[in-house]
Short mmCIF file of C-alpha atoms in Angstrom, two decimals:
data_model
loop_
_atom_site.label_atom_id
_atom_site.label_comp_id
_atom_site.label_asym_id
_atom_site.label_seq_id
_atom_site.Cartn_x
_atom_site.Cartn_y
_atom_site.Cartn_z
CA MET T 11 90.54 79.69 178.48
CA PRO T 12 89.92 77.36 181.44
CA VAL T 13 91.02 74.20 179.62
CA SER T 14 94.39 73.36 178.11
CA PRO T 15 94.44 74.44 174.44
CA GLN T 16 97.09 71.77 173.74
CA ALA T 17 95.54 68.71 175.41
CA TYR T 18 91.81 69.43 175.48
CA ARG T 19 90.16 67.72 172.52
CA PRO T 20 86.38 67.56 173.05
CA ALA T 21 84.25 64.84 171.50
CA ARG T 22 80.52 64.32 171.00
CA ALA T 23 80.35 60.70 169.84
CA LEU T 24 77.61 59.78 172.29
CA THR T 25 75.18 62.08 170.50
CA GLU T 26 75.16 59.52 167.66
CA ILE T 27 73.21 57.03 169.79
CA ALA T 28 71.78 59.12 172.63
CA ASP T 29 68.27 58.64 171.29
CA ILE T 30 68.41 54.87 171.89
CA LEU T 31 70.62 54.91 174.96
CA ALA T 32 70.00 57.88 177.21
CA ASP T 33 67.73 60.61 178.54
CA PRO T 34 68.64 64.26 179.17
CA VAL T 35 68.83 65.12 182.87
CA ALA T 36 69.79 68.07 185.05
CA PRO T 37 72.28 68.04 187.94
CA ALA T 38 71.21 68.69 191.50
CA ASP T 39 71.69 72.18 192.90
CA PHE T 40 73.98 71.51 195.85
CA PRO T 41 74.22 73.81 198.88
CA GLN T 42 78.03 73.76 198.69
CA THR T 43 80.88 72.55 196.49
CA ILE T 44 83.95 71.88 198.62
CA LEU T 45 86.77 70.36 196.60
CA ARG T 46 88.19 67.33 198.41
CA PHE T 47 90.11 65.46 195.69
CA ARG T 48 91.29 66.38 192.22
CA ASN T 49 93.23 63.89 190.14
CA ASP T 50 95.50 66.11 188.08
CA ARG T 51 97.45 63.13 186.81
CA ALA T 52 94.32 61.86 185.07
CA ALA T 53 93.08 65.35 184.21
CA ALA T 54 96.27 66.04 182.24
CA GLU T 55 95.27 63.36 179.74
CA ILE T 56 92.19 65.37 178.74
CA GLY T 57 93.42 68.92 179.24
CA LEU T 58 91.59 69.71 182.48
CA ASP T 59 94.62 69.93 184.76
CA THR T 60 94.90 73.66 184.00
CA LEU T 61 91.56 74.45 185.65
CA THR T 62 91.72 76.54 188.80
CA ASP T 63 89.99 75.07 191.84
CA ASP T 64 87.06 77.43 191.31
CA GLU T 65 86.76 76.42 187.67
CA TRP T 66 87.07 72.78 188.67
CA GLY T 67 84.18 73.15 191.10
CA ALA T 68 82.07 74.92 188.51
CA HIS T 69 82.55 72.24 185.85
CA LEU T 70 82.83 69.11 188.03
CA GLY T 71 80.53 70.10 190.90
CA ARG T 72 77.98 72.49 189.39
CA PHE T 73 78.37 70.87 185.96
CA GLN T 74 78.61 74.02 183.94
CA PRO T 75 79.19 72.71 180.40
CA LEU T 76 82.72 72.11 179.24
CA PRO T 77 83.49 73.64 175.83
CA ASP T 78 82.28 71.88 172.67
CA THR T 79 81.49 68.47 174.17
CA LEU T 80 78.10 66.90 174.94
CA PRO T 81 75.23 69.41 174.87
CA GLY T 82 74.08 68.34 178.33
CA PRO T 83 74.14 65.51 180.88
CA VAL T 84 72.44 62.24 179.95
CA ALA T 85 71.41 59.30 182.14
CA LEU T 86 71.92 55.94 180.46
CA ARG T 87 69.16 53.34 180.20
CA TYR T 88 69.89 49.64 180.61
CA HIS T 89 68.62 46.33 181.95
CA GLY T 90 70.62 43.62 183.64
CA HIS T 91 70.87 40.43 185.61
CA GLN T 92 71.32 41.21 189.31
CA PHE T 93 72.50 38.13 191.18
CA ARG T 94 71.22 36.15 188.17
CA GLN T 95 67.70 37.68 188.33
CA TYR T 96 66.68 39.76 185.31
CA ASN T 97 65.71 43.35 186.09
CA SER T 98 64.18 45.56 183.42
CA ASP T 99 63.82 48.55 185.76
CA LEU T 100 67.39 49.86 185.68
CA GLY T 101 69.36 52.89 184.53
CA ASP T 102 71.62 55.61 185.91
CA GLY T 103 69.79 56.43 189.12
CA ARG T 104 72.31 58.80 190.68
CA GLY T 105 74.67 59.64 187.90
CA PHE T 106 75.01 60.81 184.32
CA THR T 107 77.52 61.16 181.50
CA PHE T 108 78.30 64.79 180.76
CA ALA T 109 81.44 65.04 178.64
CA GLN T 110 83.62 63.16 176.17
CA MET T 111 87.18 63.89 175.13
CA THR T 112 89.88 62.33 173.01
CA ALA T 113 92.75 61.50 175.34
CA THR T 114 96.42 62.06 174.65
CA ASP T 115 96.69 58.38 173.63
CA GLY T 116 93.93 58.82 171.03
CA ARG T 117 91.23 56.85 172.85
CA LEU T 118 87.83 58.22 173.72
CA LEU T 119 87.32 59.13 177.37
CA GLU T 120 84.07 59.96 179.14
CA LEU T 121 83.27 61.80 182.32
CA GLY T 122 80.47 60.28 184.37
CA THR T 123 79.13 61.11 187.80
CA LYS T 124 78.00 59.44 190.96
CA GLY T 125 75.80 61.35 193.39
CA SER T 126 74.78 64.10 190.96
CA GLY T 127 71.05 63.96 191.66
CA GLN T 128 67.87 62.16 190.71
CA THR T 129 67.12 60.86 187.22
CA PRO T 130 64.16 59.01 185.67
CA TYR T 131 65.81 55.81 186.96
CA SER T 132 66.26 56.84 190.61
CA ARG T 133 63.07 55.00 191.63
CA PHE T 134 62.88 55.75 195.36
CA GLY T 135 66.52 56.82 195.75
CA ASP T 136 67.70 60.35 196.45
CA GLY T 137 70.34 60.31 193.71
CA ARG T 138 73.07 61.19 196.18
CA LEU T 139 76.44 59.71 197.20
CA THR T 140 77.82 59.58 200.70
CA LEU T 141 81.19 61.22 201.21
CA LYS T 142 82.50 57.94 202.58
CA GLY T 143 81.37 56.18 199.43
CA GLY T 144 83.37 58.68 197.40
CA VAL T 145 86.46 58.18 199.54
CA ARG T 146 86.15 54.42 199.14
CA GLU T 147 85.98 54.81 195.35
CA ILE T 148 89.15 56.91 195.32
CA LEU T 149 90.97 54.20 197.27
CA ALA T 150 89.67 51.37 195.08
CA THR T 151 90.51 53.03 191.77
CA GLU T 152 93.94 54.24 192.84
CA MET T 153 94.90 50.81 194.16
CA LEU T 154 93.62 48.96 191.11
CA GLU T 155 95.35 51.32 188.71
CA ALA T 156 98.64 50.76 190.55
CA LEU T 157 98.11 46.98 190.36
CA ASN T 158 97.63 47.08 186.57
CA VAL T 159 93.90 46.32 186.67
CA PRO T 160 91.88 48.04 183.91
CA THR T 161 89.71 50.47 185.84
CA SER T 162 87.83 53.72 185.71
CA ARG T 163 89.65 56.47 187.54
CA THR T 164 88.30 58.85 190.14
CA LEU T 165 88.84 62.31 188.68
CA SER T 166 87.12 64.42 191.32
CA LEU T 167 85.37 64.32 194.67
CA ILE T 168 83.46 67.36 195.87
CA GLU T 169 81.59 67.58 199.18
CA THR T 170 78.11 69.00 198.65
CA GLY T 171 76.91 70.08 202.08
CA GLU T 172 73.84 67.87 202.39
CA ALA T 173 73.07 65.52 205.27
CA LEU T 174 72.09 62.08 204.02
CA HIS T 175 70.27 59.31 205.82
CA ARG T 176 71.34 55.76 205.13
CA GLY T 177 70.26 52.52 206.75
CA ASP T 178 73.67 50.84 206.55
CA GLU T 179 75.87 53.51 208.18
CA PRO T 180 75.56 56.14 210.93
CA SER T 181 73.19 58.91 209.84
CA PRO T 182 72.97 61.71 209.01
CA THR T 183 76.15 61.44 206.99
CA ARG T 184 77.99 63.81 204.69
CA SER T 185 77.29 63.90 200.95
CA ALA T 186 79.45 64.24 197.86
CA VAL T 187 79.45 64.20 194.09
CA MET T 188 82.13 62.21 192.31
CA VAL T 189 83.34 62.33 188.72
CA ARG T 190 84.64 59.17 187.14
CA MET T 191 86.84 59.05 184.05
CA SER T 192 86.38 55.98 181.87
CA HIS T 193 86.71 54.86 178.26
CA GLY T 194 82.96 54.38 178.16
CA HIS T 195 79.90 53.58 180.24
CA ILE T 196 78.12 51.15 177.91
CA ARG T 197 77.32 47.98 179.77
CA ILE T 198 76.32 44.48 178.82
CA GLY T 199 72.98 45.58 180.26
CA SER T 200 72.73 48.27 177.56
CA PHE T 201 72.56 45.50 174.94
CA GLN T 202 70.19 43.46 177.09
CA ARG T 203 67.67 46.30 177.10
CA LEU T 204 67.66 46.53 173.30
CA ALA T 205 67.29 42.75 173.01
CA PHE T 206 64.43 42.80 175.52
CA GLU T 207 62.69 45.47 173.43
CA ARG T 208 63.45 43.60 170.17
CA ASP T 209 65.06 46.76 168.77
CA GLU T 210 67.12 45.35 165.92
CA ALA T 211 67.93 48.72 164.39
CA GLY T 212 69.05 50.09 167.75
CA MET T 213 71.15 47.01 168.42
CA LYS T 214 72.96 47.39 165.10
CA ARG T 215 73.69 51.04 165.84
CA LEU T 216 75.01 50.27 169.32
CA VAL T 217 77.27 47.49 168.01
CA ALA T 218 78.70 49.80 165.35
CA TYR T 219 79.21 52.59 167.90
CA ALA T 220 81.01 50.31 170.34
CA LEU T 221 83.30 48.86 167.69
CA HIS T 222 84.16 52.24 166.20
CA HIS T 223 84.43 54.48 169.25
CA LEU T 224 85.42 52.04 172.00
CA TYR T 225 87.61 49.63 170.02
CA GLY T 226 88.74 51.77 167.10
CA GLU T 227 87.55 49.28 164.48
CA ASP T 228 85.72 50.03 161.26
CA SER T 229 83.17 47.25 161.63
CA ASP T 230 79.56 46.60 162.55
CA ASP T 231 79.96 42.86 163.10
CA PRO T 232 78.31 41.72 166.38
CA VAL T 233 80.48 38.59 166.47
CA ARG T 234 83.59 40.74 166.31
CA LEU T 235 82.31 42.85 169.19
CA LEU T 236 81.58 39.77 171.30
CA THR T 237 85.06 38.42 170.55
CA LEU T 238 86.68 41.66 171.74
CA VAL T 239 84.49 41.97 174.84
CA ALA T 240 85.22 38.35 175.79
CA GLU T 241 88.96 38.99 175.51
CA ARG T 242 88.86 42.25 177.46
CA THR T 243 86.65 40.95 180.26
CA ALA T 244 88.66 37.73 180.60
CA THR T 245 91.76 39.86 181.06
CA LEU T 246 89.93 41.93 183.67
CA ALA T 247 88.92 38.76 185.55
CA ALA T 248 92.53 37.54 185.53
CA ARG T 249 93.85 40.81 186.87
CA TYR T 250 91.21 40.88 189.60
CA MET T 251 92.52 37.51 190.70
CA ALA T 252 96.17 38.52 190.60
CA ALA T 253 95.32 41.60 192.66
CA GLY T 254 93.28 39.62 195.19
CA PHE T 255 90.42 42.02 194.51
CA VAL T 256 86.73 41.26 194.96
CA HIS T 257 84.37 43.66 193.20
CA GLY T 258 81.36 42.42 195.10
CA VAL T 259 78.58 43.03 192.57
CA LEU T 260 79.40 41.56 189.16
CA ASN T 261 75.92 41.97 187.75
CA SER T 262 75.62 42.33 183.98
CA ASP T 263 74.73 46.02 184.36
CA ASN T 264 78.10 46.48 186.11
CA ILE T 265 80.18 44.93 183.32
CA ASN T 266 81.50 47.57 180.94
CA VAL T 267 81.98 46.40 177.34
CA THR T 268 85.38 48.13 177.31
CA GLY T 269 86.57 45.58 179.88
CA GLU T 270 87.19 48.25 182.50
CA SER T 271 86.22 47.71 186.10
CA PHE T 272 83.94 50.42 187.48
CA ASP T 273 81.13 51.24 189.90
CA TYR T 274 82.63 50.32 193.26
CA GLY T 275 80.25 49.49 196.07
CA PRO T 276 81.04 46.73 198.60
CA TRP T 277 84.54 45.98 197.24
CA ARG T 278 87.29 44.32 199.26
CA PHE T 279 90.86 43.16 198.82
CA ALA T 280 91.31 39.66 200.23
CA PRO T 281 93.91 39.47 203.02
CA VAL T 282 94.83 35.87 202.15
CA TRP T 283 94.19 33.53 199.22
CA ALA T 284 90.71 32.31 200.13
CA PRO T 285 88.52 31.58 197.08
CA GLU T 286 85.37 31.77 199.20
CA PHE T 287 86.11 35.35 200.37
CA THR T 288 83.22 37.72 199.59
CA ALA T 289 82.92 41.50 199.61
CA ALA T 290 79.19 42.04 200.06
CA TYR T 291 77.37 41.05 203.23
CA PHE T 292 74.28 40.35 201.08
CA ASP T 293 76.13 37.85 198.86
CA GLN T 294 75.16 35.01 201.14
CA SER T 295 75.56 32.33 198.47
CA GLY T 296 79.06 33.50 197.56
CA LEU T 297 78.05 34.03 193.93
CA TYR T 298 80.66 36.77 193.52
CA ALA T 299 83.30 35.40 195.87
CA LEU T 300 86.98 35.85 195.00
CA GLY T 301 87.39 32.47 193.32
CA ARG T 302 84.09 32.65 191.41
CA GLN T 303 84.72 35.99 189.71
CA PRO T 304 86.00 34.57 186.40
CA GLU T 305 82.91 32.35 186.18
CA ALA T 306 80.65 35.28 187.07
CA ILE T 307 82.11 37.58 184.44
CA GLN T 308 82.00 34.84 181.82
CA TRP T 309 78.32 34.27 182.65
CA ASP T 310 77.67 37.97 182.06
CA VAL T 311 79.44 37.82 178.69
CA MET T 312 77.15 34.92 177.81
CA GLN T 313 74.23 37.30 178.38
CA LEU T 314 75.79 39.67 175.86
CA ALA T 315 75.97 36.80 173.38
CA SER T 316 72.32 36.01 174.04
CA SER T 317 71.39 39.65 173.41
CA LEU T 318 73.37 39.81 170.17
CA ARG T 319 71.40 36.81 168.95
CA LEU T 320 68.84 39.42 167.94
CA ILE T 321 71.04 40.34 164.96
CA ALA T 322 73.48 37.42 164.60
CA GLU T 323 73.47 33.66 164.23
CA SER T 324 74.07 31.47 167.28
CA GLU T 325 76.95 29.36 166.00
CA PRO T 326 79.54 32.13 165.47
CA LEU T 327 78.49 33.78 168.73
CA ILE T 328 79.05 30.52 170.62
CA ALA T 329 82.45 30.16 168.97
CA ALA T 330 83.36 33.70 170.02
CA LEU T 331 82.51 32.87 173.63
CA ASP T 332 85.22 30.21 173.61
CA GLY T 333 87.76 33.00 173.54
CA PHE T 334 86.98 33.92 177.14
CA ALA T 335 88.45 30.77 178.68
CA THR T 336 91.48 30.76 176.38
CA THR T 337 92.25 34.41 177.07
CA TYR T 338 91.72 33.99 180.81
CA GLN T 339 94.21 31.13 181.06
CA THR T 340 96.86 33.16 179.28
CA ALA T 341 96.02 36.37 181.14
CA ILE T 342 96.10 34.92 184.66
CA VAL T 343 99.60 33.58 184.08
CA ALA T 344 100.76 36.92 182.68
CA ALA T 345 99.12 38.88 185.51
CA ILE T 346 100.66 36.82 188.32
CA LEU T 347 104.10 36.81 186.72
CA TRP T 348 103.82 40.58 186.36
CA ARG T 349 102.93 40.97 190.04
CA LEU T 350 105.81 38.66 190.98
CA GLY T 351 108.13 40.87 188.97
CA VAL T 352 109.58 38.18 186.72
CA THR T 353 109.97 37.93 182.96
CA PRO T 354 107.95 35.14 181.30
CA ARG T 355 109.88 32.21 179.88
CA GLU T 356 108.10 29.28 178.23
CA ALA T 357 104.35 28.76 178.47
CA THR T 358 104.50 25.37 180.18
CA GLU T 359 107.05 26.58 182.72
CA ASP T 360 105.07 29.75 183.35
CA ARG T 361 101.85 27.81 184.03
CA ALA T 362 103.65 25.46 186.41
CA LEU T 363 105.15 28.40 188.28
CA VAL T 364 101.80 30.14 188.68
CA GLN T 365 100.03 26.96 189.80
CA THR T 366 102.74 26.29 192.36
CA PHE T 367 102.58 29.86 193.60
CA GLU T 368 98.79 29.75 194.00
CA ARG T 369 99.00 26.43 195.85
CA ALA T 370 101.66 27.71 198.26
CA LEU T 371 99.80 30.98 198.84
CA ARG T 372 96.60 29.15 199.67
CA THR T 373 98.27 26.47 201.81
CA SER T 374 100.31 28.94 203.83
CA GLN T 375 97.49 31.50 204.21
CA ALA T 376 100.19 34.13 204.01
CA SER T 377 99.35 37.77 203.34
CA ILE T 378 98.82 38.28 199.62
CA ASP T 379 100.37 41.74 199.62
CA ARG T 380 103.37 40.77 201.77
CA THR T 381 104.07 37.67 199.67
CA TYR T 382 104.08 39.54 196.37
CA PHE T 383 106.27 42.22 197.96
CA ASP T 384 108.82 39.74 199.30
CA LEU T 385 109.00 37.63 196.14
CA PHE T 386 109.12 40.51 193.65
CA GLY T 387 111.94 39.92 191.20
CA GLY T 388 111.96 36.16 191.54
CA SER T 389 113.58 35.34 194.87
CA VAL T 390 111.90 33.47 197.74
CA PRO T 391 113.37 34.75 201.03
CA ASP T 392 115.12 32.24 203.29
CA HIS T 393 112.62 32.68 206.11
CA TYR T 394 109.80 31.27 203.94
CA ASP T 395 109.21 27.71 205.16
CA GLU T 396 109.10 24.40 203.28
CA THR T 397 105.66 25.25 201.85
CA TRP T 398 107.55 27.42 199.40
CA ASP T 399 110.35 24.98 198.47
CA ALA T 400 108.76 23.88 195.20
CA LEU T 401 108.25 27.48 194.13
CA ARG T 402 111.79 28.36 195.19
CA ASP T 403 113.12 25.78 192.74
CA LEU T 404 110.82 26.78 189.89
CA ILE T 405 111.36 30.52 190.13
CA GLU T 406 115.17 30.42 190.31
CA PRO T 407 115.75 30.52 186.50
CA TYR T 408 113.43 33.50 186.00
CA ALA T 409 114.94 36.89 185.29
CA PRO T 410 113.60 39.93 187.17
CA ARG T 411 111.17 42.03 185.15
CA ARG T 412 112.70 45.12 186.72
CA ALA T 413 115.17 45.85 189.51
CA ARG T 414 114.09 46.51 193.08
CA ASP T 415 115.72 49.93 192.90
CA HIS T 416 112.67 52.06 193.72
CA ALA T 417 112.45 53.48 197.25
CA TYR T 418 109.18 51.58 197.69
CA TRP T 419 111.10 48.33 198.15
CA GLN T 420 112.89 49.74 201.19
CA GLY T 421 109.66 50.04 203.14
CA SER T 422 106.59 47.88 203.68
CA PRO T 423 104.04 46.60 201.18
CA GLU T 424 101.02 48.74 200.49
CA SER T 425 97.67 47.10 201.03
CA MET T 426 94.04 48.17 201.05
CA LEU T 427 92.29 45.95 203.54
CA ILE T 428 89.01 46.99 205.09
CA ASP T 429 90.55 48.01 208.43
CA GLU T 430 92.81 50.49 206.66
CA VAL T 431 89.91 51.93 204.69
CA GLU T 432 88.08 52.54 207.95
CA ALA T 433 91.22 54.04 209.50
CA ILE T 434 91.51 56.51 206.62
CA TRP T 435 87.85 57.47 206.90
CA ALA T 436 87.83 57.94 210.68
CA PRO T 437 89.87 61.19 210.84
CA ILE T 438 87.77 62.66 208.03
CA ALA T 439 84.57 61.86 209.91
CA GLU T 440 85.90 62.92 213.30
CA ARG T 441 87.93 66.09 212.60
CA ASP T 442 87.87 66.70 208.82
CA ASP T 443 91.46 65.53 208.51
CA TRP T 444 92.17 64.46 204.92
CA THR T 445 95.90 63.99 205.34
CA PRO T 446 95.76 60.17 205.75
CA LEU T 447 93.82 59.86 202.48
CA TYR T 448 96.19 62.08 200.51
CA ASP T 449 99.21 60.34 202.01
CA LYS T 450 97.79 56.94 201.12
CA VAL T 451 97.19 57.98 197.52
CA GLU T 452 100.81 59.11 197.25
CA ARG T 453 102.06 55.81 198.66
CA ILE T 454 99.84 53.81 196.30
CA ARG T 455 101.17 55.77 193.35
CA ALA T 456 104.72 55.10 194.52
CA MET T 457 103.89 51.39 194.58
CA GLY T 458 102.51 51.68 191.08
CA ALA T 459 105.72 53.31 189.89
CA ALA T 460 107.77 50.53 191.51
CA LEU T 461 105.66 47.84 189.84
CA ALA T 462 105.28 49.48 186.44
CA GLY T 463 106.71 48.30 183.17
CA GLY T 464 107.48 45.02 181.50
CA PRO T 465 105.30 42.32 179.95
CA GLY T 466 101.66 42.30 180.86
CA THR T 467 101.43 46.03 181.44
CA ALA T 468 98.15 47.53 180.26
#
């Protein structure tokens, strides 16, 4: 049997709502399937780590069906606000969902693709993914996972042997198909489509599905769903900020109702604390800049509330939205204290510490990654100048969340700035050398192990 009989537990929950959510599609027939990255750490959670490389390529590159899960790939339909402009012509244009499993922790997990071919929603696109785009997604997801940000994980990257032409990078360029592992792919935009179509019955079914399968609750209450989504997405926004991460395209069709970050395009990690820092060259107004991400995500959650108005009263929905700001304020304190490696004390003290830290980080324009690295455990090094004196006094009573006894602390801080991304890609493009990528993934995972544990851990 190609899958693990102990850990592989297939699921078919999506078939309950596929008729209102998705369309059957077929994968592209690729000239080649060259395995470039397999995430066995993630695969072990769903019993796929026992696949041979050939079996892996067959199931995650050719998309031969996995046993007893979804009957075939489906492309999801949705609408969404894109840079605040409503678009009713959306859907999975180069990907599909093709399997569901129950993970070792009991939660539902889905396998979705990027670059797997054209669908009814491809419009004029070719349904493909550049190999570089796949490499960038590996780096984003590995780094975010290590930094305790709720994120999809890159399970697989397979080179497909096609030459792609793109206007924003040297062409022709190499192609790939990627498999993403996530707790779900239902977006705020999925609800927006049903509201747009005035499909009350469909909306009720989708709410019940999300509550039951994505949140483990026996409920069909839209207000309860909005409350949970507001809490999860506020936590995501806070952890983006603590990580110094800029997603780049926080449109409502890119906001997963599980509160997981996914779908990485023009992402960046900010080198210094600059609220105006943007990831996308086309975000000329700075709508999705670093410091505006909480506002942007909250705005998207408001669109979910507006959609749920189809089947719920306004007043309780508005009250549920209030939970976003409250959760965010608590979550940003917890996330920054976690990254600083200190144990929370009293709420007022914790808020003062975080505010002082943010002020010093912005005033000094010090490296975000270096500063977190140096201060981990609650000690401000002597060579930090007077900008840090107030923080030095405030942080002194805090106990370390964990000791600096991991080998990671003997080296240099890991970062994922754009220059390093390009440096990792260059040897792949020039001489098919994947060693820098694999080495970087190992170092990121070592950082994650050094940071792991304690309050605020997902």
